[in-house]
PDB file of C-alpha atoms in Angstrom:
ATOM      1  CA  MET A   1     -11.802  -4.756  12.702  1.00 46.00           C
ATOM      2  CA  LYS A   2      -8.950  -2.226  12.259  1.00 48.00           C
ATOM      3  CA  ILE A   3      -8.694  -3.288   8.691  1.00 44.00           C
ATOM      4  CA  THR A   4     -12.877  -2.751   8.587  1.00 48.00           C
ATOM      5  CA  LYS A   5     -12.198   0.897  10.303  1.00 48.00           C
ATOM      6  CA  THR A   6      -9.223   1.171   7.954  1.00 48.00           C
ATOM      7  CA  TRP A   7     -10.766   0.742   3.699  1.00 43.00           C
ATOM      8  CA  LEU A   8     -13.885   2.166   5.641  1.00 48.00           C
ATOM      9  CA  ARG A   9     -12.289   5.536   6.031  1.00 43.00           C
ATOM     10  CA  CYS A  10     -10.465   5.222   2.153  1.00 41.00           C
ATOM     11  CA  LEU A  11     -13.837   4.691   0.834  1.00 43.00           C
ATOM     12  CA  LEU A  12     -15.222   7.009   1.902  1.00 42.00           C
ATOM     13  CA  VAL A  13     -13.654   9.961   1.632  1.00 43.00           C
ATOM     14  CA  ALA A  14     -12.986   8.244  -2.179  1.00 38.00           C
ATOM     15  CA  VAL A  15     -16.673   7.689  -3.448  1.00 46.00           C
ATOM     16  CA  ILE A  16     -18.049  11.561  -1.821  1.00 38.00           C
ATOM     17  CA  LEU A  17     -15.422  12.903  -4.560  1.00 43.00           C
ATOM     18  CA  PHE A  18     -15.843  10.474  -7.297  1.00 41.00           C
ATOM     19  CA  PHE A  19     -20.181  11.228  -6.953  1.00 44.00           C
ATOM     20  CA  ALA A  20     -19.432  15.360  -6.982  1.00 40.00           C
ATOM     21  CA  SER A  21     -17.174  15.401  -9.440  1.00 43.00           C
ATOM     22  CA  GLN A  22     -19.738  13.352 -11.418  1.00 47.00           C
ATOM     23  CA  ASN A  23     -22.602  15.458 -11.197  1.00 42.00           C
ATOM     24  CA  ASN A  24     -20.150  18.328 -11.828  1.00 42.00           C
ATOM     25  CA  SER A  25     -19.476  19.243 -15.893  1.00 41.00           C
ATOM     26  CA  TYR A  26     -23.255  19.584 -17.208  1.00 50.00           C
ATOM     27  CA  ALA A  27     -22.638  21.960 -19.544  1.00 51.00           C
ATOM     28  CA  GLY A  28     -18.971  21.308 -19.570  1.00 60.00           C
ATOM     29  CA  SER A  29     -17.438  23.786 -22.733  1.00 66.00           C
ATOM     30  CA  PHE A  30     -21.022  24.841 -23.772  1.00 73.00           C
ATOM     31  CA  PRO A  31     -22.265  28.068 -23.334  1.00 76.00           C
ATOM     32  CA  VAL A  32     -25.505  28.913 -21.188  1.00 86.00           C
ATOM     33  CA  ARG A  33     -26.909  31.420 -22.362  1.00 90.00           C
ATOM     34  CA  PRO A  34     -27.435  34.991 -20.522  1.00 93.00           C
ATOM     35  CA  GLY A  35     -31.301  34.523 -18.281  1.00 93.00           C
ATOM     36  CA  SER A  36     -30.977  30.961 -18.748  1.00 94.00           C
ATOM     37  CA  LEU A  37     -31.361  28.639 -16.159  1.00 95.00           C
ATOM     38  CA  LEU A  38     -30.136  24.524 -16.500  1.00 95.00           C
ATOM     39  CA  LEU A  39     -31.034  23.099 -13.396  1.00 95.00           C
ATOM     40  CA  SER A  40     -30.005  19.030 -12.962  1.00 95.00           C
ATOM     41  CA  PRO A  41     -31.390  16.829 -10.347  1.00 97.00           C
ATOM     42  CA  SER A  42     -28.895  13.161  -9.979  1.00 96.00           C
ATOM     43  CA  ILE A  43     -29.332  10.093  -8.045  1.00 97.00           C
ATOM     44  CA  ASN A  44     -25.793   7.631  -7.906  1.00 96.00           C
ATOM     45  CA  TYR A  45     -25.372   4.214  -6.585  1.00 96.00           C
ATOM     46  CA  PHE A  46     -22.009   3.032  -5.958  1.00 92.00           C
ATOM     47  CA  PHE A  47     -20.668  -0.310  -4.900  1.00 93.00           C
ATOM     48  CA  ALA A  48     -17.741  -2.024  -4.099  1.00 89.00           C
ATOM     49  CA  ASN A  49     -16.955  -5.037  -2.004  1.00 91.00           C
ATOM     50  CA  LYS A  50     -12.263  -4.878  -2.938  1.00 89.00           C
ATOM     51  CA  GLY A  51     -10.197  -2.296  -3.149  1.00 86.00           C
ATOM     52  CA  TRP A  52      -5.993  -1.168  -3.527  1.00 87.00           C
ATOM     53  CA  ASP A  53      -4.068  -0.709  -1.212  1.00 85.00           C
ATOM     54  CA  SER A  54      -1.049   2.016  -0.571  1.00 84.00           C
ATOM     55  CA  LEU A  55       0.768  -0.841  -3.087  1.00 87.00           C
ATOM     56  CA  ARG A  56      -1.965  -0.585  -5.337  1.00 90.00           C
ATOM     57  CA  THR A  57      -2.517  -4.412  -4.530  1.00 90.00           C
ATOM     58  CA  LEU A  58      -6.424  -5.627  -5.327  1.00 91.00           C
ATOM     59  CA  SER A  59      -7.966  -7.749  -2.189  1.00 90.00           C
ATOM     60  CA  PRO A  60     -11.546  -8.615  -1.577  1.00 90.00           C
ATOM     61  CA  PHE A  61     -13.049  -5.857   2.299  1.00 87.00           C
ATOM     62  CA  ALA A  62     -11.891  -8.111   5.413  1.00 84.00           C
ATOM     63  CA  ALA A  63     -15.028 -10.102   6.584  1.00 87.00           C
ATOM     64  CA  GLY A  64     -16.565 -10.046   3.358  1.00 88.00           C
ATOM     65  CA  GLY A  65     -17.207  -6.295   3.649  1.00 88.00           C
ATOM     66  CA  GLN A  66     -19.582  -4.447   1.206  1.00 88.00           C
ATOM     67  CA  PHE A  67     -19.784  -1.011   0.889  1.00 87.00           C
ATOM     68  CA  ARG A  68     -23.207   1.188  -0.662  1.00 89.00           C
ATOM     69  CA  SER A  69     -22.861   4.478  -1.426  1.00 90.00           C
ATOM     70  CA  THR A  70     -26.872   6.123  -2.900  1.00 94.00           C
ATOM     71  CA  SER A  71     -25.999  10.069  -3.639  1.00 93.00           C
ATOM     72  CA  TYR A  72     -28.351  12.735  -4.338  1.00 97.00           C
ATOM     73  CA  SER A  73     -27.315  16.163  -6.013  1.00 96.00           C
ATOM     74  CA  LEU A  74     -28.706  19.070  -7.988  1.00 97.00           C
ATOM     75  CA  TYR A  75     -26.439  20.644  -9.987  1.00 96.00           C
ATOM     76  CA  THR A  76     -27.443  24.362 -11.084  1.00 95.00           C
ATOM     77  CA  GLU A  77     -26.523  26.291 -13.648  1.00 95.00           C
ATOM     78  CA  TYR A  78     -27.464  30.357 -14.674  1.00 96.00           C
ATOM     79  CA  GLY A  79     -26.252  32.305 -17.332  1.00 95.00           C
ATOM     80  CA  ILE A  80     -24.865  36.084 -16.587  1.00 96.00           C
ATOM     81  CA  SER A  81     -24.438  37.124 -19.414  1.00 95.00           C
ATOM     82  CA  ARG A  82     -22.125  35.909 -22.420  1.00 91.00           C
ATOM     83  CA  ARG A  83     -19.449  35.572 -21.325  1.00 93.00           C
ATOM     84  CA  PHE A  84     -20.512  34.322 -17.497  1.00 96.00           C
ATOM     85  CA  THR A  85     -22.271  32.498 -15.638  1.00 96.00           C
ATOM     86  CA  PHE A  86     -22.541  31.561 -12.093  1.00 97.00           C
ATOM     87  CA  VAL A  87     -22.352  27.414 -11.141  1.00 96.00           C
ATOM     88  CA  ALA A  88     -23.316  25.583  -7.401  1.00 97.00           C
ATOM     89  CA  LEU A  89     -23.886  22.592  -6.816  1.00 96.00           C
ATOM     90  CA  LEU A  90     -25.106  20.243  -3.597  1.00 95.00           C
ATOM     91  CA  PRO A  91     -25.119  16.356  -2.484  1.00 94.00           C
ATOM     92  CA  TYR A  92     -26.619  14.815  -0.348  1.00 95.00           C
ATOM     93  CA  VAL A  93     -25.431  11.326   0.381  1.00 92.00           C
ATOM     94  CA  ILE A  94     -26.424   7.660   2.480  1.00 92.00           C
ATOM     95  CA  ASN A  95     -23.209   5.437   2.251  1.00 86.00           C
ATOM     96  CA  ASN A  96     -23.551   2.191   4.206  1.00 88.00           C
ATOM     97  CA  TYR A  97     -20.995  -0.526   5.670  1.00 86.00           C
ATOM     98  CA  HIS A  98     -21.183  -3.580   7.065  1.00 87.00           C
ATOM     99  CA  ASP A  99     -19.667  -7.132   7.567  1.00 88.00           C
ATOM    100  CA  ASN A 100     -19.660 -10.345   8.613  1.00 90.00           C
ATOM    101  CA  ASN A 101     -18.633  -9.944  11.666  1.00 89.00           C
ATOM    102  CA  GLY A 102     -21.533  -8.055  12.151  1.00 87.00           C
ATOM    103  CA  TYR A 103     -20.219  -3.814  12.130  1.00 85.00           C
ATOM    104  CA  SER A 104     -21.946  -1.817  10.321  1.00 86.00           C
ATOM    105  CA  ASN A 105     -21.846   1.900   9.986  1.00 83.00           C
ATOM    106  CA  GLN A 106     -24.424   4.601   8.239  1.00 86.00           C
ATOM    107  CA  THR A 107     -23.930   8.284   7.479  1.00 86.00           C
ATOM    108  CA  ASN A 108     -25.819  10.423   5.744  1.00 91.00           C
ATOM    109  CA  GLY A 109     -25.995  13.846   5.246  1.00 93.00           C
ATOM    110  CA  LEU A 110     -25.284  17.608   2.942  1.00 94.00           C
ATOM    111  CA  THR A 111     -21.495  17.361   2.173  1.00 92.00           C
ATOM    112  CA  ASP A 112     -19.915  19.972   0.412  1.00 94.00           C
ATOM    113  CA  LEU A 113     -22.175  22.864  -1.410  1.00 96.00           C
ATOM    114  CA  GLU A 114     -20.029  24.197  -4.071  1.00 97.00           C
ATOM    115  CA  THR A 115     -20.414  27.610  -6.021  1.00 98.00           C
ATOM    116  CA  GLY A 116     -18.300  28.968  -8.438  1.00 97.00           C
ATOM    117  CA  ILE A 117     -18.251  31.416 -11.515  1.00 97.00           C
ATOM    118  CA  ARG A 118     -17.425  30.097 -15.116  1.00 96.00           C
ATOM    119  CA  TYR A 119     -15.886  31.964 -17.475  1.00 96.00           C
ATOM    120  CA  TYR A 120     -16.608  31.698 -21.784  1.00 94.00           C
ATOM    121  CA  VAL A 121     -12.490  32.430 -22.540  1.00 94.00           C
ATOM    122  CA  ALA A 122     -13.500  32.662 -26.336  1.00 91.00           C
ATOM    123  CA  ASN A 123     -14.876  30.528 -28.931  1.00 88.00           C
ATOM    124  CA  ILE A 124     -13.316  29.305 -33.029  1.00 90.00           C
ATOM    125  CA  ASN A 125     -15.745  30.307 -35.380  1.00 89.00           C
ATOM    126  CA  TYR A 126     -18.851  28.714 -32.176  1.00 85.00           C
ATOM    127  CA  ILE A 127     -18.109  25.114 -32.801  1.00 88.00           C
ATOM    128  CA  TYR A 128     -14.728  24.490 -30.384  1.00 92.00           C
ATOM    129  CA  TYR A 129     -14.718  26.367 -27.197  1.00 92.00           C
ATOM    130  CA  PHE A 130     -12.609  27.305 -24.469  1.00 95.00           C
ATOM    131  CA  THR A 131     -13.517  28.187 -20.428  1.00 95.00           C
ATOM    132  CA  VAL A 132     -12.347  28.678 -16.898  1.00 96.00           C
ATOM    133  CA  GLN A 133     -14.439  28.082 -13.976  1.00 97.00           C
ATOM    134  CA  GLY A 134     -13.204  28.742 -10.690  1.00 97.00           C
ATOM    135  CA  THR A 135     -15.376  27.134  -7.774  1.00 97.00           C
ATOM    136  CA  PHE A 136     -15.381  28.136  -3.850  1.00 98.00           C
ATOM    137  CA  ILE A 137     -16.071  25.084  -1.257  1.00 96.00           C
ATOM    138  CA  LEU A 138     -18.016  25.081   2.391  1.00 96.00           C
ATOM    139  CA  PRO A 139     -18.645  22.295   4.017  1.00 94.00           C
ATOM    140  CA  MET A 140     -22.750  22.210   5.221  1.00 94.00           C
ATOM    141  CA  TYR A 141     -21.905  19.592   8.508  1.00 91.00           C
ATOM    142  CA  ILE A 142     -19.791  19.853  11.185  1.00 87.00           C
ATOM    143  CA  ASN A 143     -17.836  16.873  13.126  1.00 80.00           C
ATOM    144  CA  ASN A 144     -18.740  14.332  10.284  1.00 79.00           C
ATOM    145  CA  VAL A 145     -15.461  13.415   9.014  1.00 75.00           C
ATOM    146  CA  ASN A 146     -17.332  10.346   6.818  1.00 77.00           C
ATOM    147  CA  LEU A 147     -19.223  13.151   5.081  1.00 83.00           C
ATOM    148  CA  GLY A 148     -15.994  14.964   4.064  1.00 83.00           C
ATOM    149  CA  TYR A 149     -12.968  16.977   4.934  1.00 85.00           C
ATOM    150  CA  GLY A 150     -15.175  19.828   6.841  1.00 88.00           C
ATOM    151  CA  GLU A 151     -12.491  21.790   5.136  1.00 90.00           C
ATOM    152  CA  LYS A 152     -12.967  25.031   3.165  1.00 94.00           C
ATOM    153  CA  GLY A 153     -11.017  24.796  -0.313  1.00 96.00           C
ATOM    154  CA  ALA A 154     -10.761  25.789  -3.589  1.00 98.00           C
ATOM    155  CA  GLU A 155     -10.442  25.364  -6.941  1.00 98.00           C
ATOM    156  CA  LEU A 156      -9.704  26.326 -10.641  1.00 97.00           C
ATOM    157  CA  LYS A 157     -10.800  24.304 -13.678  1.00 97.00           C
ATOM    158  CA  ALA A 158     -10.754  24.658 -17.291  1.00 96.00           C
ATOM    159  CA  SER A 159     -12.529  23.145 -20.250  1.00 95.00           C
ATOM    160  CA  PHE A 160     -12.084  22.401 -24.319  1.00 95.00           C
ATOM    161  CA  GLY A 161     -15.045  21.451 -26.120  1.00 93.00           C
ATOM    162  CA  GLY A 162     -16.650  21.093 -29.505  1.00 92.00           C
ATOM    163  CA  SER A 163     -18.663  18.818 -31.609  1.00 90.00           C
ATOM    164  CA  GLY A 164     -18.869  18.262 -35.801  1.00 91.00           C
ATOM    165  CA  LYS A 165     -19.756  15.236 -37.747  1.00 89.00           C
ATOM    166  CA  LEU A 166     -17.885  11.783 -37.854  1.00 84.00           C
ATOM    167  CA  LEU A 167     -19.202   9.289 -40.595  1.00 81.00           C
ATOM    168  CA  GLY A 168     -22.446  11.464 -40.689  1.00 81.00           C
ATOM    169  CA  LYS A 169     -23.144  11.654 -37.071  1.00 87.00           C
ATOM    170  CA  ASN A 170     -23.228  14.723 -34.722  1.00 91.00           C
ATOM    171  CA  TYR A 171     -20.481  14.436 -32.655  1.00 92.00           C
ATOM    172  CA  TYR A 172     -19.184  16.105 -29.600  1.00 93.00           C
ATOM    173  CA  PHE A 173     -16.230  16.512 -27.140  1.00 94.00           C
ATOM    174  CA  ASN A 174     -15.401  17.959 -23.520  1.00 95.00           C
ATOM    175  CA  LEU A 175     -12.210  17.799 -22.115  1.00 95.00           C
ATOM    176  CA  GLU A 176     -11.873  18.845 -18.717  1.00 96.00           C
ATOM    177  CA  ASN A 177      -8.914  19.666 -15.936  1.00 97.00           C
ATOM    178  CA  GLY A 178      -9.746  21.116 -12.425  1.00 96.00           C
ATOM    179  CA  ILE A 179      -6.917  21.814  -9.644  1.00 97.00           C
ATOM    180  CA  ARG A 180      -8.622  21.343  -6.164  1.00 96.00           C
ATOM    181  CA  GLN A 181      -7.184  23.339  -2.845  1.00 96.00           C
ATOM    182  CA  TYR A 182      -8.091  22.737   0.109  1.00 94.00           C
ATOM    183  CA  PHE A 183      -7.172  24.665   3.306  1.00 92.00           C
ATOM    184  CA  GLY A 184      -7.604  23.197   6.349  1.00 80.00           C
ATOM    185  CA  THR A 185      -4.191  21.550   7.888  1.00 78.00           C
ATOM    186  CA  TYR A 186      -2.361  19.653   5.197  1.00 78.00           C
ATOM    187  CA  GLY A 187      -5.573  20.356   3.139  1.00 84.00           C
ATOM    188  CA  PRO A 188      -5.144  18.036  -0.005  1.00 90.00           C
ATOM    189  CA  LEU A 189      -3.835  19.348  -3.833  1.00 94.00           C
ATOM    190  CA  GLN A 190      -5.948  17.471  -5.619  1.00 95.00           C
ATOM    191  CA  ASP A 191      -6.663  17.024  -9.877  1.00 97.00           C
ATOM    192  CA  ARG A 192      -9.761  16.054 -11.448  1.00 95.00           C
ATOM    193  CA  TYR A 193      -9.559  15.370 -15.022  1.00 96.00           C
ATOM    194  CA  THR A 194     -12.340  13.745 -17.525  1.00 95.00           C
ATOM    195  CA  ALA A 195     -12.574  13.508 -21.285  1.00 96.00           C
ATOM    196  CA  THR A 196     -16.075  12.575 -22.884  1.00 95.00           C
ATOM    197  CA  PHE A 197     -16.490  11.287 -26.526  1.00 96.00           C
ATOM    198  CA  GLY A 198     -20.216  11.412 -27.852  1.00 94.00           C
ATOM    199  CA  LEU A 199     -22.321  10.294 -31.334  1.00 93.00           C
ATOM    200  CA  THR A 200     -26.242  12.128 -31.806  1.00 91.00           C
ATOM    201  CA  LEU A 201     -27.848   8.558 -33.422  1.00 90.00           C
ATOM    202  CA  ASP A 202     -30.914  10.528 -35.194  1.00 87.00           C
ATOM    203  CA  ARG A 203     -31.629  13.634 -37.050  1.00 82.00           C
ATOM    204  CA  ARG A 204     -33.593  15.011 -34.502  1.00 82.00           C
ATOM    205  CA  PHE A 205     -31.036  14.804 -31.843  1.00 82.00           C
ATOM    206  CA  LYS A 206     -33.449  12.638 -29.833  1.00 91.00           C
ATOM    207  CA  HIS A 207     -30.795  10.030 -28.830  1.00 94.00           C
ATOM    208  CA  GLN A 208     -26.982  10.051 -27.824  1.00 93.00           C
ATOM    209  CA  VAL A 209     -23.986   7.508 -26.489  1.00 95.00           C
ATOM    210  CA  SER A 210     -20.743   8.930 -24.717  1.00 95.00           C
ATOM    211  CA  VAL A 211     -17.665   7.803 -23.236  1.00 96.00           C
ATOM    212  CA  SER A 212     -15.868   9.109 -20.635  1.00 96.00           C
ATOM    213  CA  LEU A 213     -12.352   8.553 -18.837  1.00 96.00           C
ATOM    214  CA  GLY A 214     -11.084  10.296 -16.427  1.00 95.00           C
ATOM    215  CA  GLY A 215      -9.164  10.177 -12.684  1.00 95.00           C
ATOM    216  CA  PHE A 216      -8.734  12.112  -9.548  1.00 92.00           C
ATOM    217  CA  TYR A 217      -4.834  12.460  -7.735  1.00 93.00           C
ATOM    218  CA  SER A 218      -5.386  13.433  -3.821  1.00 91.00           C
ATOM    219  CA  THR A 219      -2.118  14.312  -2.357  1.00 90.00           C
ATOM    220  CA  SER A 220      -1.369  15.371   1.010  1.00 85.00           C
ATOM    221  CA  THR A 221       1.895  16.700   3.462  1.00 78.00           C
ATOM    222  CA  LEU A 222       0.350  13.893   5.658  1.00 71.00           C
ATOM    223  CA  SER A 223       1.383  10.723   4.748  1.00 64.00           C
ATOM    224  CA  SER A 224      -0.335   7.910   3.792  1.00 57.00           C
ATOM    225  CA  GLY A 225       1.064   5.712   6.712  1.00 45.00           C
ATOM    226  CA  TYR A 226       0.070   8.715   9.765  1.00 37.00           C
ATOM    227  CA  ASP A 227      -2.921   7.007  11.418  1.00 34.00           C
ATOM    228  CA  PRO A 228      -4.949   5.485   9.467  1.00 33.00           C
ATOM    229  CA  THR A 229      -8.285   4.536  11.775  1.00 31.00           C
ATOM    230  CA  HIS A 230      -8.330   8.778  11.461  1.00 38.00           C
ATOM    231  CA  ILE A 231     -10.176   9.141   8.696  1.00 39.00           C
ATOM    232  CA  ALA A 232      -8.269  12.931   8.245  1.00 41.00           C
ATOM    233  CA  SER A 233      -5.328  10.594   6.736  1.00 46.00           C
ATOM    234  CA  ASN A 234      -6.723   9.498   3.957  1.00 68.00           C
ATOM    235  CA  LYS A 235      -5.717  12.121   1.926  1.00 83.00           C
ATOM    236  CA  ASN A 236      -3.292  10.290  -0.365  1.00 85.00           C
ATOM    237  CA  PHE A 237      -5.610   8.355  -2.797  1.00 87.00           C
ATOM    238  CA  ALA A 238      -6.085   8.478  -6.653  1.00 90.00           C
ATOM    239  CA  PHE A 239      -8.323   6.350  -8.968  1.00 92.00           C
ATOM    240  CA  ASN A 240      -9.580   5.836 -13.195  1.00 96.00           C
ATOM    241  CA  GLN A 241     -12.278   5.208 -14.019  1.00 95.00           C
ATOM    242  CA  VAL A 242     -14.725   4.531 -16.890  1.00 96.00           C
ATOM    243  CA  SER A 243     -18.430   5.656 -17.820  1.00 96.00           C
ATOM    244  CA  LEU A 244     -20.947   4.770 -20.674  1.00 97.00           C
ATOM    245  CA  SER A 245     -24.037   7.178 -20.851  1.00 96.00           C
ATOM    246  CA  TYR A 246     -27.291   7.326 -23.187  1.00 96.00           C
ATOM    247  CA  GLY A 247     -29.194  10.485 -23.037  1.00 94.00           C
ATOM    248  CA  TYR A 248     -32.739  10.901 -25.035  1.00 95.00           C
ATOM    249  CA  SER A 249     -33.855  13.854 -25.192  1.00 93.00           C
ATOM    250  CA  PHE A 250     -38.341  14.946 -24.334  1.00 93.00           C
ATOM    251  CA  GLY A 251     -37.539  18.399 -26.226  1.00 88.00           C
ATOM    252  CA  LYS A 252     -35.476  21.169 -25.795  1.00 86.00           C
ATOM    253  CA  ARG A 253     -35.890  21.614 -22.103  1.00 90.00           C
ATOM    254  CA  LEU A 254     -36.168  18.652 -20.746  1.00 94.00           C
ATOM    255  CA  SER A 255     -32.612  15.495 -21.533  1.00 94.00           C
ATOM    256  CA  LEU A 256     -32.103  12.172 -19.365  1.00 96.00           C
ATOM    257  CA  PHE A 257     -29.049  10.481 -18.923  1.00 96.00           C
ATOM    258  CA  LEU A 258     -28.193   6.628 -17.894  1.00 96.00           C
ATOM    259  CA  SER A 259     -24.862   6.340 -16.971  1.00 96.00           C
ATOM    260  CA  ALA A 260     -22.682   3.042 -15.367  1.00 97.00           C
ATOM    261  CA  GLY A 261     -19.221   3.299 -14.120  1.00 96.00           C
ATOM    262  CA  LYS A 262     -16.276   1.170 -13.757  1.00 95.00           C
ATOM    263  CA  PHE A 263     -12.957   2.224 -11.558  1.00 94.00           C
ATOM    264  CA  ILE A 264      -9.973   0.211 -13.482  1.00 95.00           C
ATOM    265  CA  ASN A 265      -7.217   1.229 -11.496  1.00 94.00           C
ATOM    266  CA  GLY A 266      -6.557   2.633  -8.201  1.00 91.00           C
ATOM    267  CA  ARG A 267      -4.565   3.687  -4.780  1.00 88.00           C
ATOM    268  CA  ASN A 268      -6.067   3.587  -1.388  1.00 85.00           C
ATOM    269  CA  THR A 269      -9.793   2.795  -2.914  1.00 83.00           C
ATOM    270  CA  GLY A 270     -12.054   0.856  -3.634  1.00 83.00           C
ATOM    271  CA  ASP A 271     -12.430  -1.095  -6.828  1.00 87.00           C
ATOM    272  CA  GLY A 272     -15.449   0.155  -7.162  1.00 85.00           C
ATOM    273  CA  SER A 273     -18.732   0.098  -9.927  1.00 93.00           C
ATOM    274  CA  SER A 274     -21.469   3.057 -10.433  1.00 94.00           C
ATOM    275  CA  ALA A 275     -25.067   3.844 -12.498  1.00 97.00           C
ATOM    276  CA  SER A 276     -26.287   6.866 -12.240  1.00 96.00           C
ATOM    277  CA  ALA A 277     -29.659   8.740 -13.968  1.00 97.00           C
ATOM    278  CA  SER A 278     -30.096  12.884 -13.805  1.00 96.00           C
ATOM    279  CA  PHE A 279     -32.318  15.018 -15.660  1.00 95.00           C
ATOM    280  CA  ILE A 280     -30.942  18.890 -17.731  1.00 93.00           C
ATOM    281  CA  ILE A 281     -34.358  21.399 -17.414  1.00 94.00           C
ATOM    282  CA  LYS A 282     -34.155  23.946 -18.446  1.00 93.00           C
ATOM    283  CA  PRO A 283     -37.349  25.783 -17.089  1.00 91.00           C
ATOM    284  CA  PHE A 284     -36.357  29.368 -18.990  1.00 87.00           C
TER     285      PHE A 284
END
């Protein structure tokens, strides 16, 4: 039972942060016009029945354990001026773990509210854009370690994106790297990175596909071997993932994106698969 609970807590931390990172780059490096509002509600599903330990050895969860998580989130970006936008992200998760021995655990609730300011540093011929973003992290829960660290934090992220033509198709790309620090005791330092490349499939810009490669590295002065039955000890983990997305534009103000992702390697985390659906809404 101790092994089962250890994996559960390790996986909870990684998957919650995974969903947060997936919903934090809708506009990427491309600007939102002053006075314009972008809304993106989304749903994400994650499943894992095996994982990597601290030595990166992959094995099934004890007693046929399975972890499922569904995350609902709302991302918002508002154009303050030509250089600045306000961004916010609020996720709600439902996590469930069970095994063949009858052990079951379910947790649900709001996780961490993220609010910040994005600054558009420069552009090259209005084709390539450089941005930086500062984000403040505020937990929306009290004394519930299965929903996150319960600690305030901050992140500084840099992005570079652009678009052009390739083999007669319009393409776009976006590169992001964010450094995050939680302020509590043994608060982890984290590096989150993503590279995305997409193609528009038709002249009317209605259909597009994209592929992303991203990762997450978290480290803390709290060693990975420190009392692994408590979630606070699971602050040292890493993973890389690939994902494929399809997007359809119903018009200038509404788009739908469908994505599927897979972890390709990791440490102290689950070997998970994910699927998501999100809308991009521009009411004004």
